[in-house]
Tab-separated table of C-alpha atoms in Angstrom:
chain	number	residue	atom	x	y	z
A	15	MET	CA	-17.058	-3.949	18.121
A	16	ALA	CA	-14.160	-5.619	16.297
A	17	SER	CA	-16.414	-6.608	13.412
A	18	TYR	CA	-18.896	-3.740	13.433
A	19	LEU	CA	-18.404	-2.607	9.835
A	20	ALA	CA	-18.679	-6.114	8.409
A	21	THR	CA	-21.791	-7.042	10.397
A	22	GLN	CA	-23.665	-3.783	11.075
A	23	GLY	CA	-21.898	-0.903	9.340
A	24	ARG	CA	-23.512	1.043	6.505
A	25	ILE	CA	-21.455	2.152	3.516
A	26	LEU	CA	-21.958	4.778	0.842
A	27	TYR	CA	-19.956	4.087	-2.307
A	28	ILE	CA	-19.289	7.046	-4.637
A	29	SER	CA	-17.679	6.827	-8.059
A	30	ALA	CA	-17.579	8.646	-11.400
A	31	VAL	CA	-17.012	5.340	-13.233
A	32	ASP	CA	-19.780	3.994	-15.463
A	33	VAL	CA	-19.938	0.384	-14.275
A	34	SER	CA	-22.033	-0.638	-17.281
A	35	ILE	CA	-19.126	-0.085	-19.704
A	36	GLY	CA	-16.657	-2.899	-20.352
A	37	ASN	CA	-13.448	-0.844	-20.157
A	38	GLY	CA	-10.792	-1.275	-17.464
A	39	PRO	CA	-12.253	1.013	-14.769
A	40	GLY	CA	-15.801	-0.037	-15.636
A	41	VAL	CA	-15.035	-3.741	-15.228
A	42	ASN	CA	-12.975	-3.153	-12.100
A	43	GLU	CA	-15.736	-1.193	-10.390
A	44	ARG	CA	-18.498	-3.474	-11.665
A	45	GLN	CA	-16.813	-6.449	-9.999
A	46	PHE	CA	-16.101	-4.487	-6.818
A	47	THR	CA	-19.641	-3.142	-6.486
A	48	ALA	CA	-21.043	-6.627	-7.087
A	49	ALA	CA	-18.851	-8.019	-4.300
A	50	LEU	CA	-19.818	-5.128	-2.011
A	51	ALA	CA	-23.512	-5.763	-2.667
A	52	ARG	CA	-23.073	-9.482	-1.900
A	53	ALA	CA	-21.266	-8.739	1.365
A	54	PHE	CA	-23.406	-5.865	2.676
A	55	ALA	CA	-26.829	-6.506	1.108
A	56	GLU	CA	-29.116	-3.590	2.019
A	57	ARG	CA	-26.405	-1.924	4.154
A	58	VAL	CA	-24.655	-0.391	1.119
A	59	HIS	CA	-25.817	2.304	-1.275
A	60	PHE	CA	-24.207	3.240	-4.599
A	61	LEU	CA	-23.918	6.760	-6.021
A	62	LEU	CA	-22.950	6.293	-9.663
A	63	PRO	CA	-23.190	8.130	-12.992
A	64	ARG	CA	-26.336	7.250	-14.907
A	65	PRO	CA	-25.212	4.134	-16.813
A	66	ALA	CA	-24.946	3.927	-20.591
A	67	ALA	CA	-26.354	0.383	-20.490
A	68	SER	CA	-28.632	-1.461	-18.084
A	69	LEU	CA	-27.244	-2.637	-14.758
A	70	THR	CA	-28.100	-6.179	-13.775
A	71	HIS	CA	-25.632	-6.770	-10.946
A	72	LEU	CA	-26.900	-4.172	-8.447
A	73	PRO	CA	-30.313	-3.825	-6.725
A	74	PRO	CA	-32.038	-0.788	-8.313
A	75	ASN	CA	-33.332	0.472	-4.960
A	76	GLN	CA	-29.758	0.711	-3.686
A	77	CYS	CA	-28.530	2.908	-6.543
A	78	THR	CA	-28.701	6.662	-7.026
A	79	PHE	CA	-27.551	8.070	-10.354
A	80	SER	CA	-25.859	11.386	-10.995
A	81	HIS	CA	-25.643	13.066	-14.393
A	82	PRO	CA	-23.130	11.181	-16.599
A	83	HIS	CA	-19.935	13.026	-17.499
A	84	LEU	CA	-19.587	11.205	-20.859
A	85	ARG	CA	-15.813	10.712	-20.687
A	86	HIS	CA	-15.261	14.105	-19.024
A	87	HIS	CA	-16.993	16.030	-21.787
A	88	PRO	CA	-16.571	19.778	-21.043
A	89	LEU	CA	-20.329	20.363	-21.095
A	90	HIS	CA	-21.355	17.300	-19.094
A	91	TRP	CA	-18.504	17.098	-16.612
A	92	PRO	CA	-19.543	20.190	-14.549
A	93	ARG	CA	-23.145	18.956	-14.568
A	94	HIS	CA	-21.950	15.567	-13.357
A	95	MET	CA	-20.017	17.061	-10.448
A	96	TYR	CA	-22.901	19.354	-9.458
A	97	SER	CA	-25.445	16.532	-9.529
A	98	GLN	CA	-23.047	14.233	-7.634
A	99	ILE	CA	-22.816	16.806	-4.842
A	100	GLN	CA	-26.608	17.278	-4.709
A	101	MET	CA	-27.319	13.549	-4.677
A	102	ALA	CA	-24.705	12.923	-1.994
A	103	ARG	CA	-26.218	15.631	0.217
A	104	ARG	CA	-29.614	13.933	0.042
A	105	LEU	CA	-28.186	10.515	0.802
A	106	LEU	CA	-26.078	11.763	3.705
A	107	SER	CA	-28.739	13.990	5.242
A	108	ASP	CA	-30.137	11.342	7.593
A	109	GLY	CA	-26.761	10.323	9.072
A	110	ARG	CA	-27.225	6.625	8.367
A	111	PHE	CA	-23.760	5.871	6.940
A	112	ASP	CA	-20.657	4.870	8.893
A	113	LEU	CA	-18.088	4.932	6.090
A	114	ILE	CA	-17.762	6.411	2.608
A	115	VAL	CA	-15.873	4.458	-0.063
A	116	VAL	CA	-14.747	6.459	-3.092
A	117	ARG	CA	-13.008	5.847	-6.381
A	118	VAL	CA	-11.098	9.080	-6.968
A	119	ASP	CA	-11.733	10.655	-10.351
A	120	LEU	CA	-9.887	13.216	-12.437
A	121	PHE	CA	-9.997	16.740	-10.911
A	122	PRO	CA	-12.077	15.537	-7.946
A	123	LEU	CA	-13.639	18.829	-6.848
A	124	SER	CA	-17.006	17.242	-6.153
A	125	LEU	CA	-15.492	14.600	-3.881
A	126	HIS	CA	-13.694	17.318	-1.926
A	127	ARG	CA	-16.985	19.110	-1.377
A	128	ILE	CA	-18.932	15.973	-0.468
A	129	LEU	CA	-16.348	14.653	1.988
A	130	SER	CA	-15.727	18.005	3.669
A	131	GLU	CA	-19.471	18.445	4.249
A	132	ALA	CA	-20.089	14.859	5.359
A	133	ARG	CA	-17.385	14.817	8.054
A	134	LEU	CA	-17.390	11.033	7.927
A	135	PRO	CA	-14.381	8.733	7.652
A	136	TYR	CA	-13.642	7.627	4.113
A	137	VAL	CA	-11.369	5.296	2.182
A	138	THR	CA	-10.312	5.383	-1.461
A	139	LYS	CA	-9.920	2.330	-3.674
A	140	THR	CA	-7.820	1.491	-6.735
A	141	LEU	CA	-5.872	4.679	-7.263
A	142	SER	CA	-4.948	4.981	-10.940
A	143	GLN	CA	-1.913	6.594	-12.568
A	144	THR	CA	-4.296	8.098	-15.124
A	145	LEU	CA	-5.377	10.511	-12.395
A	146	LEU	CA	-2.010	12.243	-12.482
A	147	TRP	CA	-1.146	12.563	-16.158
A	148	MET	CA	-4.388	12.846	-18.109
A	149	PHE	CA	-4.247	16.648	-18.496
A	150	ASP	CA	-0.654	16.540	-19.724
A	151	LYS	CA	-1.538	13.730	-22.134
A	152	ARG	CA	-4.602	15.476	-23.589
A	153	TRP	CA	-3.526	19.119	-23.556
A	154	GLY	CA	0.274	19.069	-23.641
A	155	ARG	CA	1.818	22.220	-22.177
A	156	LEU	CA	-1.628	23.771	-21.756
A	157	GLY	CA	-2.365	21.027	-19.258
A	158	SER	CA	0.455	21.982	-16.905
A	159	LEU	CA	-1.564	24.265	-14.587
A	160	PRO	CA	-4.703	22.083	-14.323
A	161	GLU	CA	-2.428	19.087	-13.787
A	162	ARG	CA	-0.765	20.749	-10.794
A	163	ILE	CA	-4.165	21.617	-9.332
A	164	ASN	CA	-5.433	18.105	-10.028
A	165	ARG	CA	-2.424	16.543	-8.309
A	166	ARG	CA	-2.956	18.711	-5.245
A	167	LEU	CA	-6.638	17.703	-5.083
A	168	VAL	CA	-5.771	13.997	-5.346
A	169	ARG	CA	-3.007	14.310	-2.762
A	170	ASP	CA	-5.338	16.024	-0.280
A	171	LEU	CA	-7.944	13.295	-0.710
A	172	VAL	CA	-5.401	10.528	-0.162
A	173	ALA	CA	-3.909	12.329	2.837
A	174	GLY	CA	-7.342	12.676	4.434
A	175	ALA	CA	-8.456	9.087	3.830
A	176	LEU	CA	-8.223	6.375	6.462
A	177	VAL	CA	-6.350	4.374	3.823
A	178	SER	CA	-6.046	4.185	0.025
A	179	ASP	CA	-5.239	1.131	-2.061
A	180	ALA	CA	-3.508	0.604	-5.397
A	181	CYS	CA	-3.449	-2.579	-7.449
A	182	SER	CA	0.284	-3.370	-7.407
A	183	ARG	CA	3.317	-2.800	-5.212
A	184	ALA	CA	4.781	-0.689	-8.020
A	185	GLN	CA	1.668	1.506	-8.013
A	186	VAL	CA	1.970	1.994	-4.259
A	187	ASP	CA	5.576	3.123	-4.791
A	188	PHE	CA	4.434	5.485	-7.541
A	189	PHE	CA	1.818	7.240	-5.409
A	190	ALA	CA	4.076	7.369	-2.371
A	191	ASP	CA	6.747	9.099	-4.473
A	192	ILE	CA	4.459	11.457	-6.392
A	193	LEU	CA	1.998	12.438	-3.662
A	194	ALA	CA	4.441	12.498	-0.735
A	195	VAL	CA	1.891	11.094	1.736
A	196	PRO	CA	2.714	8.884	4.727
A	197	ARG	CA	3.407	5.334	3.591
A	198	ARG	CA	0.840	4.008	6.065
A	199	LYS	CA	-1.846	5.724	4.000
A	200	LEU	CA	-1.185	3.411	1.039
A	201	VAL	CA	-1.597	-0.326	0.676
A	202	TRP	CA	-1.361	-2.849	-2.145
A	203	ILE	CA	-4.534	-4.790	-2.929
A	204	ASP	CA	-4.500	-6.684	-6.212
A	205	ASN	CA	-7.186	-6.375	-8.848
A	206	GLY	CA	-9.620	-9.153	-8.067
A	207	VAL	CA	-11.575	-11.286	-10.507
A	208	ASP	CA	-15.241	-12.161	-10.131
A	209	THR	CA	-15.025	-15.945	-9.836
A	210	THR	CA	-18.822	-16.182	-10.036
A	211	MET	CA	-18.437	-15.082	-13.674
A	212	PHE	CA	-14.969	-16.339	-14.564
A	213	TYR	CA	-14.610	-20.076	-13.983
A	214	PRO	CA	-13.799	-23.071	-16.233
A	215	ARG	CA	-16.450	-24.128	-18.740
A	216	PRO	CA	-16.293	-26.851	-21.421
A	217	THR	CA	-14.046	-25.406	-24.130
A	218	ARG	CA	-15.592	-27.147	-27.127
A	219	GLU	CA	-19.125	-26.284	-26.074
A	220	VAL	CA	-18.198	-22.606	-25.708
A	221	ARG	CA	-16.509	-22.610	-29.121
A	222	ARG	CA	-19.690	-23.952	-30.715
A	223	GLN	CA	-21.695	-21.178	-29.091
A	224	LEU	CA	-19.271	-18.541	-30.375
A	225	GLY	CA	-18.819	-20.015	-33.846
A	226	LEU	CA	-15.145	-20.820	-33.320
A	227	GLU	CA	-15.234	-24.569	-34.090
A	228	ARG	CA	-12.866	-24.202	-37.036
A	229	PHE	CA	-10.000	-23.349	-34.688
A	230	GLU	CA	-8.092	-25.961	-32.669
A	231	PRO	CA	-6.235	-24.834	-30.574
A	232	ILE	CA	-6.800	-21.108	-29.836
A	233	ILE	CA	-4.532	-18.409	-28.466
A	234	GLY	CA	-6.528	-15.400	-27.324
A	235	TYR	CA	-6.596	-11.849	-26.054
A	236	VAL	CA	-9.383	-9.847	-24.359
A	237	GLY	CA	-9.229	-6.165	-23.521
A	238	GLY	CA	-8.671	-2.676	-24.868
A	239	ALA	CA	-5.785	-1.563	-27.109
A	240	PRO	CA	-5.077	-5.115	-28.327
A	241	SER	CA	-2.403	-4.079	-30.841
A	242	GLN	CA	-0.298	-2.666	-27.980
A	243	ARG	CA	-0.873	-5.457	-25.485
A	244	GLY	CA	-0.228	-8.768	-27.177
A	245	ALA	CA	-2.329	-9.092	-30.331
A	246	ARG	CA	0.539	-7.901	-32.538
A	247	GLN	CA	2.813	-10.618	-31.191
A	248	MET	CA	0.050	-13.204	-31.643
A	249	VAL	CA	-0.199	-12.370	-35.342
A	250	GLU	CA	3.571	-12.236	-35.842
A	251	VAL	CA	4.237	-15.688	-34.353
A	252	LEU	CA	1.450	-17.503	-36.195
A	253	PRO	CA	3.696	-18.477	-39.171
A	254	ALA	CA	6.106	-20.177	-36.745
A	255	LEU	CA	3.333	-22.108	-34.954
A	256	LEU	CA	1.077	-23.131	-37.844
A	257	PRO	CA	3.278	-25.992	-39.118
A	258	ARG	CA	2.762	-27.751	-35.775
A	259	TYR	CA	-0.840	-26.576	-35.232
A	260	PRO	CA	-2.457	-26.303	-38.711
A	261	ARG	CA	-5.883	-25.287	-37.307
A	262	LEU	CA	-4.483	-22.788	-34.812
A	263	GLY	CA	-6.588	-19.681	-34.334
A	264	ALA	CA	-5.818	-16.298	-32.805
A	265	VAL	CA	-8.953	-14.712	-31.332
A	266	ILE	CA	-8.665	-11.017	-30.474
A	267	VAL	CA	-11.519	-9.575	-28.409
A	268	GLY	CA	-11.477	-5.793	-28.053
A	269	HIS	CA	-10.890	-2.658	-30.036
A	270	GLY	CA	-8.503	0.267	-30.132
A	271	PRO	CA	-5.961	2.073	-32.298
A	272	GLY	CA	-3.852	-0.069	-34.599
A	273	VAL	CA	-6.362	-2.856	-35.201
A	274	SER	CA	-6.758	-2.009	-38.899
A	275	ALA	CA	-2.986	-2.140	-39.379
A	276	LEU	CA	-2.928	-5.465	-37.547
A	277	LYS	CA	-5.521	-6.906	-39.921
A	278	GLN	CA	-3.367	-5.769	-42.828
A	279	ARG	CA	-0.302	-7.361	-41.261
A	280	ALA	CA	-2.140	-10.674	-40.891
A	281	ALA	CA	-2.963	-10.550	-44.596
A	282	GLU	CA	0.676	-9.779	-45.474
A	283	LEU	CA	1.822	-12.814	-43.469
A	284	GLY	CA	-0.796	-15.011	-45.128
A	285	VAL	CA	-2.466	-15.878	-41.812
A	286	ALA	CA	-5.653	-13.769	-42.033
A	287	GLU	CA	-7.890	-16.862	-42.093
A	288	HIS	CA	-6.396	-17.923	-38.759
A	289	VAL	CA	-7.211	-14.630	-37.010
A	290	MET	CA	-10.584	-13.470	-35.725
A	291	PHE	CA	-11.092	-9.866	-34.629
A	292	THR	CA	-14.365	-9.658	-32.713
A	293	GLY	CA	-14.189	-5.943	-31.909
A	294	TYR	CA	-15.749	-4.732	-28.669
A	295	ARG	CA	-17.943	-7.306	-26.950
A	296	PRO	CA	-20.188	-6.723	-23.899
A	297	PHE	CA	-18.548	-7.734	-20.650
A	298	ASP	CA	-21.087	-10.500	-20.046
A	299	GLU	CA	-19.715	-12.278	-23.145
A	300	VAL	CA	-16.074	-12.095	-22.084
A	301	PRO	CA	-16.059	-15.220	-19.847
A	302	ALA	CA	-17.214	-17.343	-22.792
A	303	TYR	CA	-14.444	-16.017	-25.025
A	304	VAL	CA	-11.804	-16.622	-22.354
A	305	ASN	CA	-13.065	-20.181	-21.935
A	306	SER	CA	-12.706	-20.729	-25.685
A	307	PHE	CA	-8.942	-20.123	-25.430
A	308	ASP	CA	-6.222	-22.663	-24.813
A	309	VAL	CA	-3.722	-19.944	-23.868
A	310	GLY	CA	-4.380	-16.339	-22.859
A	311	VAL	CA	-2.030	-13.541	-23.924
A	312	SER	CA	-1.227	-10.166	-22.333
A	313	ILE	CA	2.065	-8.696	-23.570
A	314	SER	CA	2.599	-4.954	-23.185
A	315	ASP	CA	4.770	-3.189	-25.758
A	316	ALA	CA	5.518	-0.406	-23.270
A	317	VAL	CA	7.884	-0.963	-20.355
A	318	ASP	CA	6.243	0.466	-17.232
A	319	ARG	CA	8.095	0.215	-13.954
A	320	TYR	CA	4.873	1.225	-12.194
A	321	ALA	CA	2.805	-1.453	-13.926
A	322	ALA	CA	-0.744	-1.989	-12.714
A	323	ALA	CA	-2.202	-5.440	-12.083
A	324	GLU	CA	-3.770	-6.663	-15.324
A	325	LEU	CA	-7.319	-7.824	-14.773
A	326	LYS	CA	-7.390	-9.871	-17.988
A	327	VAL	CA	-4.521	-12.009	-16.686
A	328	ARG	CA	-6.510	-12.800	-13.548
A	329	GLN	CA	-9.545	-13.629	-15.693
A	330	TYR	CA	-7.523	-16.073	-17.793
A	331	VAL	CA	-6.250	-17.832	-14.665
A	332	ALA	CA	-9.725	-17.992	-13.107
A	333	CYS	CA	-10.977	-19.784	-16.239
A	334	GLY	CA	-8.134	-22.294	-15.926
A	335	LYS	CA	-6.032	-21.012	-18.823
A	336	PRO	CA	-2.221	-20.730	-18.910
A	337	VAL	CA	-1.004	-17.211	-19.653
A	338	VAL	CA	1.862	-15.774	-21.688
A	339	ALA	CA	2.467	-12.257	-20.365
A	340	SER	CA	4.953	-9.459	-19.916
A	341	PRO	CA	6.705	-8.917	-16.553
A	342	GLY	CA	5.746	-6.566	-13.748
A	343	SER	CA	2.517	-7.376	-11.938
A	344	ASN	CA	2.350	-10.791	-13.640
A	345	ASP	CA	5.477	-12.389	-12.179
A	346	PHE	CA	3.346	-14.691	-10.013
A	347	LEU	CA	2.481	-16.632	-13.190
A	348	ALA	CA	5.980	-18.109	-13.481
A	349	GLU	CA	6.368	-18.444	-9.709
A	350	GLU	CA	3.149	-20.486	-9.444
A	351	GLY	CA	3.558	-22.415	-12.704
A	352	LEU	CA	0.517	-20.713	-14.221
A	353	GLY	CA	2.191	-19.251	-17.294
A	354	SER	CA	5.297	-17.763	-18.859
A	355	ILE	CA	6.853	-14.299	-18.635
A	356	VAL	CA	8.244	-13.012	-21.935
A	357	ASP	CA	9.936	-10.009	-23.502
A	358	ALA	CA	7.570	-8.222	-25.889
A	359	ARG	CA	10.390	-7.902	-28.464
A	360	ASP	CA	11.391	-11.583	-28.395
A	361	LEU	CA	9.077	-13.195	-30.940
A	362	GLU	CA	11.027	-16.451	-30.876
A	363	GLY	CA	10.694	-16.636	-27.099
A	364	ILE	CA	6.981	-15.816	-27.298
A	365	ALA	CA	6.416	-18.570	-29.858
A	366	ALA	CA	8.298	-21.039	-27.650
A	367	ALA	CA	6.234	-20.060	-24.594
A	368	LEU	CA	2.964	-20.455	-26.494
A	369	ASP	CA	4.108	-23.816	-27.864
A	370	ARG	CA	4.928	-25.013	-24.353
A	371	TRP	CA	1.354	-24.516	-23.180
A	372	LEU	CA	-0.364	-25.495	-26.431
A	373	SER	CA	1.418	-28.844	-26.388
A	374	MET	CA	-0.269	-30.038	-23.187
A	375	ASP	CA	-2.417	-33.124	-23.673
A	376	GLU	CA	-6.041	-33.317	-22.557
A	377	GLY	CA	-5.217	-34.734	-19.123
A	378	GLU	CA	-2.533	-32.133	-18.461
A	379	ARG	CA	-4.862	-29.367	-19.601
A	380	ARG	CA	-7.641	-30.571	-17.299
A	381	ALA	CA	-5.330	-30.833	-14.286
A	382	PHE	CA	-3.863	-27.404	-15.026
A	383	GLY	CA	-7.320	-25.868	-15.326
A	384	GLU	CA	-8.422	-27.216	-11.955
A	385	ARG	CA	-5.249	-25.991	-10.266
A	386	ALA	CA	-5.370	-22.541	-11.891
A	387	ALA	CA	-9.038	-22.000	-11.062
A	388	GLY	CA	-8.391	-23.096	-7.485
A	389	TYR	CA	-5.501	-20.634	-7.217
A	390	ALA	CA	-7.751	-17.830	-8.496
A	391	ARG	CA	-10.500	-18.628	-5.985
A	392	GLU	CA	-8.012	-18.656	-3.119
A	393	HIS	CA	-5.735	-15.760	-4.079
A	394	LEU	CA	-7.291	-13.591	-6.805
A	395	SER	CA	-11.052	-13.432	-6.211
A	396	GLU	CA	-12.861	-10.107	-5.865
A	397	ASP	CA	-14.577	-11.417	-2.728
A	398	GLY	CA	-11.162	-12.206	-1.261
A	399	MET	CA	-9.843	-8.736	-2.086
A	400	LEU	CA	-12.932	-7.212	-0.483
A	401	ALA	CA	-12.323	-9.268	2.673
A	402	ARG	CA	-8.785	-7.837	2.825
A	403	ARG	CA	-10.149	-4.334	2.385
A	404	LEU	CA	-12.815	-4.817	5.051
A	405	ALA	CA	-10.273	-6.012	7.613
A	406	LEU	CA	-8.126	-2.975	6.915
A	407	TRP	CA	-11.046	-0.543	6.864
A	408	GLU	CA	-12.288	-1.961	10.169
A	409	GLU	CA	-8.889	-1.489	11.779
A	410	ARG	CA	-8.532	2.117	10.594
A	411	TRP	CA	-12.185	2.933	11.313
A	412	LEU	CA	-11.818	1.758	14.934
A	413	GLU	CA	-8.688	3.892	15.269
A	414	TRP	CA	-10.668	6.856	13.955
A	415	ARG	CA	-13.521	6.183	16.408
A	416	GLU	CA	-11.090	5.998	19.311
A	417	LYS	CA	-9.474	9.256	18.266
A	418	GLN	CA	-12.887	10.939	17.960
A	419	GLY	CA	-13.763	9.754	21.464
A	420	LYS	CA	-10.619	11.310	22.910
A	421	GLU	CA	-11.368	14.606	21.215
């Protein structure tokens, strides 16, 4: 009985996240669903929005698709919630599931309906701060009332779950403070990286494939909003680094506000030929770009005391790359000798940190890569994070079963 869920249990996973899109939630849930499918095989079923692109990481016969909400579009969002409820009813009608796993979405009315009708134990994964401030951010004062309702809906879901996880200790503190739920209901589980996708590959070979041979070495960034999360600093420090590394390149993978201004700034500094902006690239291409880097960068301009775990940082480490990052959820980098923690405003310090890692010789770089990739497999892998979740879910599920028996 102690390992029932892991060996015999059947799980229904429900999410409003499009796992075919390469944004933060999409990548997070893509990696999680892939790990869940590997661990449970035919004993898991996925209820997802109809994807914008093809899904290659999940068995088609184990997926049911609801109407997409298209980024919470006011016409499609109600249709999404209605179809999610209808699809869930069909899937749950035969009583074959033992546990429901949900990723809580904005204004989660459909999840409330599904879970109240199902009367099954459920857990929530990767709570996001976005859940609790999106209405205020989009609508200003007009968002005050829907935000209060939304917060109540999220709080009720978390209170009713066997357990909910967030991706950093700071995030756990945030939800404990804001939602006022028992601390036992919340647990920290880091964002995991799919080490079957992100692992060291020959740098020069990858650069040839991507057309980056003219650069040697490369500092790089992957992710959304690059101008706010490290790309600006990369451009600004290039003049200080180029005398020592004349062929240095800065490769910026991703799109978002401020990129046009960043291109202009590179031209003003006379370093435009050393910077490549790739724009958005499909997620399947991201491991190759990360492997083309010598140093990965993730420096947030905003100071967030409730910082989430940055998935890109874990991807850099898994590919064996040293990282220059801002503090918060990345402090392990300095503690484990996997990178440097810097102040986003200290360009001199950022340049020095980049120089430290760029100056490694080939032997040092190879040894570092092996150690970093090994650390990621042992401590940061999505499969490892799923194992932690399963142990916790099993414990809480058995408690629930015992309580049901007494009642």
